[in-house]
Backbone as XML, in Angstrom:
<?xml version="1.0"?>
<chain id="A" units="angstrom">
  <residue number="1" name="MET">
    <atom name="N" x="5.195" y="-11.725" z="-13.189"/>
    <atom name="CA" x="4.795" y="-11.662" z="-12.246"/>
    <atom name="C" x="5.201" y="-13.432" z="-11.569"/>
  </residue>
  <residue number="2" name="THR">
    <atom name="N" x="6.029" y="-12.525" z="-10.256"/>
    <atom name="CA" x="6.977" y="-14.789" z="-10.025"/>
    <atom name="C" x="5.869" y="-15.309" z="-8.848"/>
  </residue>
  <residue number="3" name="ASP">
    <atom name="N" x="6.609" y="-15.708" z="-8.560"/>
    <atom name="CA" x="5.219" y="-17.241" z="-8.068"/>
    <atom name="C" x="5.754" y="-16.158" z="-7.003"/>
  </residue>
  <residue number="4" name="SER">
    <atom name="N" x="6.784" y="-15.846" z="-5.584"/>
    <atom name="CA" x="6.606" y="-15.011" z="-4.373"/>
    <atom name="C" x="5.656" y="-13.408" z="-4.791"/>
  </residue>
  <residue number="5" name="GLU">
    <atom name="N" x="5.391" y="-13.015" z="-5.483"/>
    <atom name="CA" x="4.781" y="-11.641" z="-6.173"/>
    <atom name="C" x="3.134" y="-11.972" z="-6.476"/>
  </residue>
  <residue number="6" name="TYR">
    <atom name="N" x="3.345" y="-13.287" z="-6.759"/>
    <atom name="CA" x="1.497" y="-13.847" z="-7.236"/>
    <atom name="C" x="1.483" y="-14.001" z="-5.358"/>
  </residue>
  <residue number="7" name="MET">
    <atom name="N" x="1.676" y="-15.290" z="-5.151"/>
    <atom name="CA" x="1.233" y="-15.523" z="-4.041"/>
    <atom name="C" x="1.149" y="-14.075" z="-2.333"/>
  </residue>
  <residue number="8" name="GLU">
    <atom name="N" x="2.390" y="-12.441" z="-2.683"/>
    <atom name="CA" x="1.669" y="-11.265" z="-2.022"/>
    <atom name="C" x="0.511" y="-10.699" z="-2.765"/>
  </residue>
  <residue number="9" name="PHE">
    <atom name="N" x="0.127" y="-11.556" z="-3.821"/>
    <atom name="CA" x="-1.490" y="-10.534" z="-4.194"/>
    <atom name="C" x="-2.567" y="-11.861" z="-3.857"/>
  </residue>
  <residue number="10" name="ILE">
    <atom name="N" x="-2.595" y="-12.881" z="-4.298"/>
    <atom name="CA" x="-3.063" y="-13.394" z="-3.724"/>
    <atom name="C" x="-3.350" y="-13.642" z="-2.099"/>
  </residue>
  <residue number="11" name="LEU">
    <atom name="N" x="-2.458" y="-13.402" z="-1.711"/>
    <atom name="CA" x="-2.153" y="-12.893" z="0.742"/>
    <atom name="C" x="-3.120" y="-11.537" z="0.648"/>
  </residue>
  <residue number="12" name="CYS">
    <atom name="N" x="-2.503" y="-11.293" z="-0.327"/>
    <atom name="CA" x="-3.442" y="-8.781" z="-0.522"/>
    <atom name="C" x="-5.268" y="-9.339" z="-0.589"/>
  </residue>
  <residue number="13" name="ARG">
    <atom name="N" x="-5.524" y="-10.061" z="-1.550"/>
    <atom name="CA" x="-7.588" y="-10.540" z="-1.963"/>
    <atom name="C" x="-7.335" y="-10.531" z="-0.820"/>
  </residue>
  <residue number="14" name="GLN">
    <atom name="N" x="-6.751" y="-11.447" z="0.204"/>
    <atom name="CA" x="-7.807" y="-12.521" z="1.100"/>
    <atom name="C" x="-7.302" y="-10.881" z="2.980"/>
  </residue>
  <residue number="15" name="THR">
    <atom name="N" x="-6.424" y="-10.141" z="2.554"/>
    <atom name="CA" x="-6.834" y="-9.635" z="3.426"/>
    <atom name="C" x="-7.000" y="-7.634" z="3.393"/>
  </residue>
  <residue number="16" name="ARG">
    <atom name="N" x="-8.086" y="-8.525" z="2.342"/>
    <atom name="CA" x="-9.745" y="-6.855" z="2.104"/>
    <atom name="C" x="-8.504" y="-5.360" z="2.794"/>
  </residue>
  <residue number="17" name="PHE">
    <atom name="N" x="-7.542" y="-4.902" z="1.771"/>
    <atom name="CA" x="-7.338" y="-3.366" z="1.470"/>
    <atom name="C" x="-8.650" y="-2.561" z="1.830"/>
  </residue>
  <residue number="18" name="PHE">
    <atom name="N" x="-9.635" y="-3.027" z="0.588"/>
    <atom name="CA" x="-10.732" y="-2.431" z="0.914"/>
    <atom name="C" x="-11.811" y="-3.269" z="2.090"/>
  </residue>
  <residue number="19" name="SER">
    <atom name="N" x="-11.134" y="-3.347" z="2.859"/>
    <atom name="CA" x="-11.827" y="-3.850" z="3.544"/>
    <atom name="C" x="-13.375" y="-3.242" z="4.526"/>
  </residue>
  <residue number="20" name="LYS">
    <atom name="N" x="-13.455" y="-1.954" z="4.947"/>
    <atom name="CA" x="-14.168" y="-1.117" z="4.697"/>
    <atom name="C" x="-15.135" y="-0.400" z="3.735"/>
  </residue>
  <residue number="21" name="GLY">
    <atom name="N" x="-15.352" y="-0.566" z="2.573"/>
    <atom name="CA" x="-15.493" y="-0.904" z="1.956"/>
    <atom name="C" x="-14.879" y="-0.079" z="0.582"/>
  </residue>
  <residue number="22" name="ILE">
    <atom name="N" x="-15.047" y="0.068" z="-0.344"/>
    <atom name="CA" x="-14.034" y="0.068" z="-1.906"/>
    <atom name="C" x="-14.709" y="2.297" z="-2.123"/>
  </residue>
  <residue number="23" name="ASN">
    <atom name="N" x="-15.909" y="2.184" z="-1.812"/>
    <atom name="CA" x="-16.498" y="3.924" z="-1.997"/>
    <atom name="C" x="-15.527" y="4.554" z="-0.830"/>
  </residue>
  <residue number="24" name="PRO">
    <atom name="N" x="-15.216" y="4.410" z="0.662"/>
    <atom name="CA" x="-14.575" y="5.118" z="1.056"/>
    <atom name="C" x="-13.435" y="5.063" z="0.783"/>
  </residue>
  <residue number="25" name="VAL">
    <atom name="N" x="-12.292" y="4.374" z="-0.100"/>
    <atom name="CA" x="-10.923" y="4.080" z="0.246"/>
    <atom name="C" x="-10.329" y="5.146" z="-1.243"/>
  </residue>
  <residue number="26" name="LEU">
    <atom name="N" x="-11.869" y="4.620" z="-2.415"/>
    <atom name="CA" x="-11.562" y="6.079" z="-3.718"/>
    <atom name="C" x="-11.728" y="7.156" z="-3.306"/>
  </residue>
  <residue number="27" name="GLN">
    <atom name="N" x="-12.587" y="8.138" z="-2.036"/>
    <atom name="CA" x="-13.340" y="8.916" z="-1.608"/>
    <atom name="C" x="-12.518" y="9.675" z="-1.744"/>
  </residue>
  <residue number="28" name="TRP">
    <atom name="N" x="-11.486" y="8.940" z="-0.371"/>
    <atom name="CA" x="-10.244" y="10.073" z="0.299"/>
    <atom name="C" x="-8.564" y="9.583" z="-0.744"/>
  </residue>
  <residue number="29" name="LEU">
    <atom name="N" x="-8.633" y="8.915" z="-1.813"/>
    <atom name="CA" x="-8.111" y="9.097" z="-2.400"/>
    <atom name="C" x="-7.922" y="10.559" z="-4.347"/>
  </residue>
  <residue number="30" name="LYS">
    <atom name="N" x="-9.870" y="10.836" z="-3.609"/>
    <atom name="CA" x="-10.829" y="11.762" z="-4.445"/>
    <atom name="C" x="-10.565" y="10.162" z="-5.926"/>
  </residue>
  <residue number="31" name="ILE">
    <atom name="N" x="-10.377" y="9.268" z="-6.478"/>
    <atom name="CA" x="-11.155" y="8.886" z="-7.267"/>
    <atom name="C" x="-12.849" y="8.499" z="-7.904"/>
  </residue>
  <residue number="32" name="LYS">
    <atom name="N" x="-12.397" y="8.883" z="-9.442"/>
    <atom name="CA" x="-13.644" y="8.706" z="-9.928"/>
    <atom name="C" x="-13.516" y="6.752" z="-9.887"/>
  </residue>
  <residue number="33" name="ARG">
    <atom name="N" x="-14.089" y="6.061" z="-9.734"/>
    <atom name="CA" x="-14.915" y="4.872" z="-10.353"/>
    <atom name="C" x="-16.279" y="4.751" z="-11.426"/>
  </residue>
  <residue number="34" name="ASP">
    <atom name="N" x="-16.616" y="5.159" z="-11.015"/>
    <atom name="CA" x="-17.869" y="5.530" z="-12.596"/>
    <atom name="C" x="-16.382" y="5.826" z="-13.950"/>
  </residue>
  <residue number="35" name="GLY">
    <atom name="N" x="-17.378" y="5.244" z="-15.035"/>
    <atom name="CA" x="-16.797" y="5.980" z="-16.274"/>
    <atom name="C" x="-14.892" y="5.397" z="-16.177"/>
  </residue>
  <residue number="36" name="THR">
    <atom name="N" x="-14.302" y="4.331" z="-15.366"/>
    <atom name="CA" x="-13.413" y="3.612" z="-15.475"/>
    <atom name="C" x="-12.532" y="3.333" z="-15.316"/>
  </residue>
  <residue number="37" name="ASP">
    <atom name="N" x="-11.865" y="2.345" z="-15.839"/>
    <atom name="CA" x="-11.272" y="1.065" z="-15.283"/>
    <atom name="C" x="-11.773" y="0.855" z="-13.894"/>
  </residue>
  <residue number="38" name="LEU">
    <atom name="N" x="-11.966" y="1.325" z="-13.349"/>
    <atom name="CA" x="-12.132" y="0.341" z="-11.907"/>
    <atom name="C" x="-13.221" y="0.360" z="-11.076"/>
  </residue>
  <residue number="39" name="LYS">
    <atom name="N" x="-13.987" y="0.526" z="-13.037"/>
    <atom name="CA" x="-15.834" y="0.113" z="-12.179"/>
    <atom name="C" x="-15.175" y="-1.467" z="-11.926"/>
  </residue>
  <residue number="40" name="PHE">
    <atom name="N" x="-14.111" y="-2.358" z="-13.125"/>
    <atom name="CA" x="-14.587" y="-3.694" z="-12.621"/>
    <atom name="C" x="-13.403" y="-4.961" z="-11.814"/>
  </residue>
  <residue number="41" name="ARG">
    <atom name="N" x="-14.378" y="-5.499" z="-11.192"/>
    <atom name="CA" x="-13.342" y="-6.102" z="-9.604"/>
    <atom name="C" x="-12.058" y="-5.993" z="-10.063"/>
  </residue>
  <residue number="42" name="LYS">
    <atom name="N" x="-11.479" y="-6.970" z="-11.248"/>
    <atom name="CA" x="-10.232" y="-7.073" z="-10.778"/>
    <atom name="C" x="-9.250" y="-6.489" z="-11.280"/>
  </residue>
  <residue number="43" name="VAL">
    <atom name="N" x="-10.360" y="-5.290" z="-11.477"/>
    <atom name="CA" x="-8.626" y="-4.009" z="-11.783"/>
    <atom name="C" x="-8.654" y="-3.222" z="-9.953"/>
  </residue>
  <residue number="44" name="LEU">
    <atom name="N" x="-10.174" y="-2.296" z="-9.242"/>
    <atom name="CA" x="-9.985" y="-3.121" z="-8.188"/>
    <atom name="C" x="-9.316" y="-4.050" z="-6.598"/>
  </residue>
  <residue number="45" name="GLU">
    <atom name="N" x="-8.926" y="-5.011" z="-7.731"/>
    <atom name="CA" x="-8.614" y="-5.265" z="-6.410"/>
    <atom name="C" x="-7.104" y="-6.049" z="-6.729"/>
  </residue>
  <residue number="46" name="ALA">
    <atom name="N" x="-6.852" y="-5.541" z="-8.231"/>
    <atom name="CA" x="-5.258" y="-4.721" z="-8.663"/>
    <atom name="C" x="-4.418" y="-3.436" z="-7.765"/>
  </residue>
  <residue number="47" name="PHE">
    <atom name="N" x="-6.045" y="-2.734" z="-8.255"/>
    <atom name="CA" x="-5.839" y="-1.182" z="-7.710"/>
    <atom name="C" x="-4.947" y="-1.677" z="-5.882"/>
  </residue>
  <residue number="48" name="GLY">
    <atom name="N" x="-6.179" y="-2.672" z="-5.365"/>
    <atom name="CA" x="-5.601" y="-2.460" z="-4.019"/>
    <atom name="C" x="-4.263" y="-2.967" z="-3.722"/>
  </residue>
  <residue number="49" name="TYR">
    <atom name="N" x="-4.010" y="-4.069" z="-4.264"/>
    <atom name="CA" x="-2.613" y="-5.184" z="-4.594"/>
    <atom name="C" x="-1.369" y="-3.823" z="-4.129"/>
  </residue>
  <residue number="50" name="VAL">
    <atom name="N" x="-1.239" y="-2.685" z="-5.620"/>
    <atom name="CA" x="-0.170" y="-1.450" z="-5.165"/>
    <atom name="C" x="-0.551" y="-0.670" z="-4.303"/>
  </residue>
  <residue number="51" name="MET">
    <atom name="N" x="-1.419" y="-0.131" z="-3.979"/>
    <atom name="CA" x="-1.699" y="-0.024" z="-2.819"/>
    <atom name="C" x="-1.116" y="0.242" z="-1.079"/>
  </residue>
  <residue number="52" name="ARG">
    <atom name="N" x="-1.183" y="-1.137" z="-1.567"/>
    <atom name="CA" x="-1.190" y="-2.128" z="-0.346"/>
    <atom name="C" x="0.159" y="-2.000" z="-0.579"/>
  </residue>
  <residue number="53" name="TYR">
    <atom name="N" x="1.240" y="-2.499" z="-1.585"/>
    <atom name="CA" x="2.402" y="-2.686" z="-1.540"/>
    <atom name="C" x="3.174" y="-1.436" z="-0.816"/>
  </residue>
  <residue number="54" name="ILE">
    <atom name="N" x="2.649" y="-0.164" z="-2.374"/>
    <atom name="CA" x="3.419" y="1.068" z="-2.053"/>
    <atom name="C" x="3.390" y="1.203" z="-0.038"/>
  </residue>
  <residue number="55" name="LEU">
    <atom name="N" x="2.452" y="1.397" z="0.351"/>
    <atom name="CA" x="2.124" y="1.300" z="1.807"/>
    <atom name="C" x="3.122" y="0.341" z="2.888"/>
  </residue>
  <residue number="56" name="GLN">
    <atom name="N" x="3.449" y="-0.569" z="2.440"/>
    <atom name="CA" x="4.020" y="-0.746" z="3.610"/>
    <atom name="C" x="5.450" y="-0.840" z="3.484"/>
  </residue>
  <residue number="57" name="ARG">
    <atom name="N" x="5.918" y="-0.867" z="2.020"/>
    <atom name="CA" x="7.379" y="0.051" z="1.471"/>
    <atom name="C" x="7.786" y="1.083" z="2.508"/>
  </residue>
  <residue number="58" name="ILE">
    <atom name="N" x="6.686" y="1.865" z="2.527"/>
    <atom name="CA" x="6.678" y="3.648" z="3.298"/>
    <atom name="C" x="6.883" y="2.381" z="4.235"/>
  </residue>
  <residue number="59" name="ILE">
    <atom name="N" x="5.769" y="2.502" z="5.138"/>
    <atom name="CA" x="6.010" y="2.252" z="6.650"/>
    <atom name="C" x="7.712" y="1.040" z="7.040"/>
  </residue>
  <residue number="60" name="LEU">
    <atom name="N" x="7.943" y="-0.173" z="5.834"/>
    <atom name="CA" x="9.863" y="-0.483" z="6.454"/>
    <atom name="C" x="9.755" y="0.438" z="6.578"/>
  </residue>
  <residue number="61" name="GLN">
    <atom name="N" x="10.320" y="1.795" z="5.962"/>
    <atom name="CA" x="11.832" y="2.886" z="5.035"/>
    <atom name="C" x="10.739" y="3.527" z="5.825"/>
  </residue>
  <residue number="62" name="ALA">
    <atom name="N" x="10.411" y="4.004" z="6.751"/>
    <atom name="CA" x="10.495" y="4.247" z="7.979"/>
    <atom name="C" x="10.890" y="3.625" z="9.293"/>
  </residue>
  <residue number="63" name="VAL">
    <atom name="N" x="9.715" y="2.503" z="9.266"/>
    <atom name="CA" x="10.988" y="1.840" z="10.564"/>
    <atom name="C" x="12.604" y="2.238" z="10.402"/>
  </residue>
  <residue number="64" name="LYS">
    <atom name="N" x="13.256" y="1.754" z="8.962"/>
    <atom name="CA" x="14.310" y="1.833" z="8.998"/>
    <atom name="C" x="15.357" y="3.255" z="9.709"/>
  </residue>
  <residue number="65" name="LEU">
    <atom name="N" x="14.746" y="4.072" z="9.110"/>
    <atom name="CA" x="14.821" y="5.776" z="8.707"/>
    <atom name="C" x="15.008" y="5.799" z="10.998"/>
  </residue>
  <residue number="66" name="GLU">
    <atom name="N" x="13.902" y="5.821" z="11.596"/>
    <atom name="CA" x="13.983" y="5.573" z="12.912"/>
    <atom name="C" x="14.968" y="4.817" z="13.508"/>
  </residue>
  <residue number="67" name="ASN">
    <atom name="N" x="15.845" y="4.092" z="12.795"/>
    <atom name="CA" x="16.082" y="3.489" z="12.922"/>
    <atom name="C" x="17.443" y="2.087" z="12.777"/>
  </residue>
  <residue number="68" name="ASN">
    <atom name="N" x="17.604" y="3.544" z="12.552"/>
    <atom name="CA" x="19.901" y="3.778" z="11.662"/>
    <atom name="C" x="19.941" y="2.828" z="11.118"/>
  </residue>
  <residue number="69" name="GLY">
    <atom name="N" x="18.277" y="1.975" z="9.902"/>
    <atom name="CA" x="18.547" y="1.457" z="8.713"/>
    <atom name="C" x="18.135" y="-0.029" z="8.794"/>
  </residue>
  <residue number="70" name="LYS">
    <atom name="N" x="17.867" y="-0.488" z="10.838"/>
    <atom name="CA" x="17.492" y="-1.471" z="10.609"/>
    <atom name="C" x="16.158" y="-1.528" z="11.340"/>
  </residue>
  <residue number="71" name="LEU">
    <atom name="N" x="15.777" y="-3.314" z="10.122"/>
    <atom name="CA" x="14.709" y="-3.663" z="10.367"/>
    <atom name="C" x="13.758" y="-4.024" z="11.435"/>
  </residue>
  <residue number="72" name="VAL">
    <atom name="N" x="13.393" y="-3.092" z="12.901"/>
    <atom name="CA" x="13.813" y="-4.093" z="14.264"/>
    <atom name="C" x="12.291" y="-3.513" z="14.744"/>
  </residue>
  <residue number="73" name="PRO">
    <atom name="N" x="11.032" y="-4.674" z="15.998"/>
    <atom name="CA" x="9.753" y="-3.362" z="15.967"/>
    <atom name="C" x="10.665" y="-2.482" z="17.313"/>
  </residue>
  <residue number="74" name="MET">
    <atom name="N" x="8.792" y="-1.606" z="17.114"/>
    <atom name="CA" x="8.778" y="-0.415" z="17.176"/>
    <atom name="C" x="8.687" y="-0.229" z="18.399"/>
  </residue>
  <residue number="75" name="LYS">
    <atom name="N" x="8.947" y="0.152" z="19.356"/>
    <atom name="CA" x="8.689" y="0.680" z="20.366"/>
    <atom name="C" x="7.918" y="1.764" z="20.733"/>
  </residue>
  <residue number="76" name="LYS">
    <atom name="N" x="8.131" y="3.072" z="19.637"/>
    <atom name="CA" x="7.359" y="3.817" z="20.010"/>
    <atom name="C" x="6.080" y="4.502" z="18.344"/>
  </residue>
  <residue number="77" name="PRO">
    <atom name="N" x="5.421" y="5.261" z="19.108"/>
    <atom name="CA" x="4.867" y="5.951" z="17.228"/>
    <atom name="C" x="6.237" y="6.072" z="16.333"/>
  </residue>
  <residue number="78" name="ILE">
    <atom name="N" x="5.970" y="5.786" z="15.164"/>
    <atom name="CA" x="6.678" y="6.348" z="13.787"/>
    <atom name="C" x="6.556" y="7.714" z="13.435"/>
  </residue>
  <residue number="79" name="SER">
    <atom name="N" x="7.899" y="8.620" z="13.326"/>
    <atom name="CA" x="6.982" y="9.864" z="13.012"/>
    <atom name="C" x="6.714" y="10.609" z="11.720"/>
  </residue>
  <residue number="80" name="LEU">
    <atom name="N" x="6.320" y="11.555" z="12.017"/>
    <atom name="CA" x="6.094" y="12.276" z="11.138"/>
    <atom name="C" x="6.820" y="12.362" z="9.688"/>
  </residue>
  <residue number="81" name="GLU">
    <atom name="N" x="7.250" y="13.185" z="10.732"/>
    <atom name="CA" x="8.340" y="13.323" z="9.655"/>
    <atom name="C" x="9.349" y="12.039" z="9.045"/>
  </residue>
  <residue number="82" name="SER">
    <atom name="N" x="9.647" y="11.197" z="9.369"/>
    <atom name="CA" x="10.665" y="9.803" z="9.200"/>
    <atom name="C" x="9.171" y="8.906" z="8.136"/>
  </residue>
  <residue number="83" name="TYR">
    <atom name="N" x="8.024" y="9.409" z="7.823"/>
    <atom name="CA" x="7.037" y="8.623" z="7.128"/>
    <atom name="C" x="6.975" y="9.975" z="5.598"/>
  </residue>
  <residue number="84" name="GLN">
    <atom name="N" x="7.206" y="10.783" z="5.825"/>
    <atom name="CA" x="7.028" y="11.878" z="4.680"/>
    <atom name="C" x="8.617" y="11.401" z="4.052"/>
  </residue>
  <residue number="85" name="GLU">
    <atom name="N" x="9.501" y="11.826" z="4.377"/>
    <atom name="CA" x="11.431" y="10.863" z="3.722"/>
    <atom name="C" x="11.062" y="9.619" z="3.208"/>
  </residue>
  <residue number="86" name="ALA">
    <atom name="N" x="10.328" y="8.634" z="4.466"/>
    <atom name="CA" x="10.406" y="7.213" z="3.402"/>
    <atom name="C" x="9.355" y="7.432" z="2.080"/>
  </residue>
  <residue number="87" name="SER">
    <atom name="N" x="8.027" y="8.658" z="2.298"/>
    <atom name="CA" x="7.243" y="8.280" z="1.004"/>
    <atom name="C" x="8.221" y="9.027" z="0.402"/>
  </residue>
  <residue number="88" name="GLN">
    <atom name="N" x="9.155" y="10.248" z="0.386"/>
    <atom name="CA" x="9.002" y="9.973" z="-0.664"/>
    <atom name="C" x="10.904" y="9.223" z="-1.194"/>
  </residue>
  <residue number="89" name="ILE">
    <atom name="N" x="11.420" y="9.072" z="-0.068"/>
    <atom name="CA" x="12.471" y="7.692" z="-0.384"/>
    <atom name="C" x="11.761" y="6.647" z="-1.601"/>
  </residue>
  <residue number="90" name="VAL">
    <atom name="N" x="10.107" y="6.448" z="-1.330"/>
    <atom name="CA" x="10.384" y="4.809" z="-2.208"/>
    <atom name="C" x="9.230" y="5.599" z="-3.474"/>
  </residue>
  <residue number="91" name="ASN">
    <atom name="N" x="9.062" y="7.115" z="-3.396"/>
    <atom name="CA" x="8.827" y="7.601" z="-4.923"/>
    <atom name="C" x="9.997" y="7.878" z="-5.302"/>
  </residue>
  <residue number="92" name="ASP">
    <atom name="N" x="10.876" y="8.010" z="-5.276"/>
    <atom name="CA" x="12.134" y="7.911" z="-6.189"/>
    <atom name="C" x="12.376" y="6.609" z="-6.759"/>
  </residue>
  <residue number="93" name="ASP">
    <atom name="N" x="12.183" y="5.760" z="-5.712"/>
    <atom name="CA" x="12.358" y="4.655" z="-6.070"/>
    <atom name="C" x="11.743" y="4.081" z="-7.335"/>
  </residue>
  <residue number="94" name="ILE">
    <atom name="N" x="10.492" y="4.501" z="-7.142"/>
    <atom name="CA" x="9.638" y="3.758" z="-7.923"/>
    <atom name="C" x="9.356" y="3.940" z="-8.895"/>
  </residue>
</chain>
């Protein structure tokens, strides 16, 4: 992990991906915590970092799709189709 990646990881820990608690997020994703490695706090923090990173990439890609490849502030909501296409692009990239 590079220094910048580590700093992003620390920032993610501070912004609290699980701000509404761990269980609502895991229930929404239909992931069980008991009996898995997710029972450990450090693993949950890493999981939160990965989720935040993937969501960030999807959102940035959707913004680019809406603005002809440019990252500019949006004045209107991003369409569902852009999110779906962005999800596929990020999925293919990962």
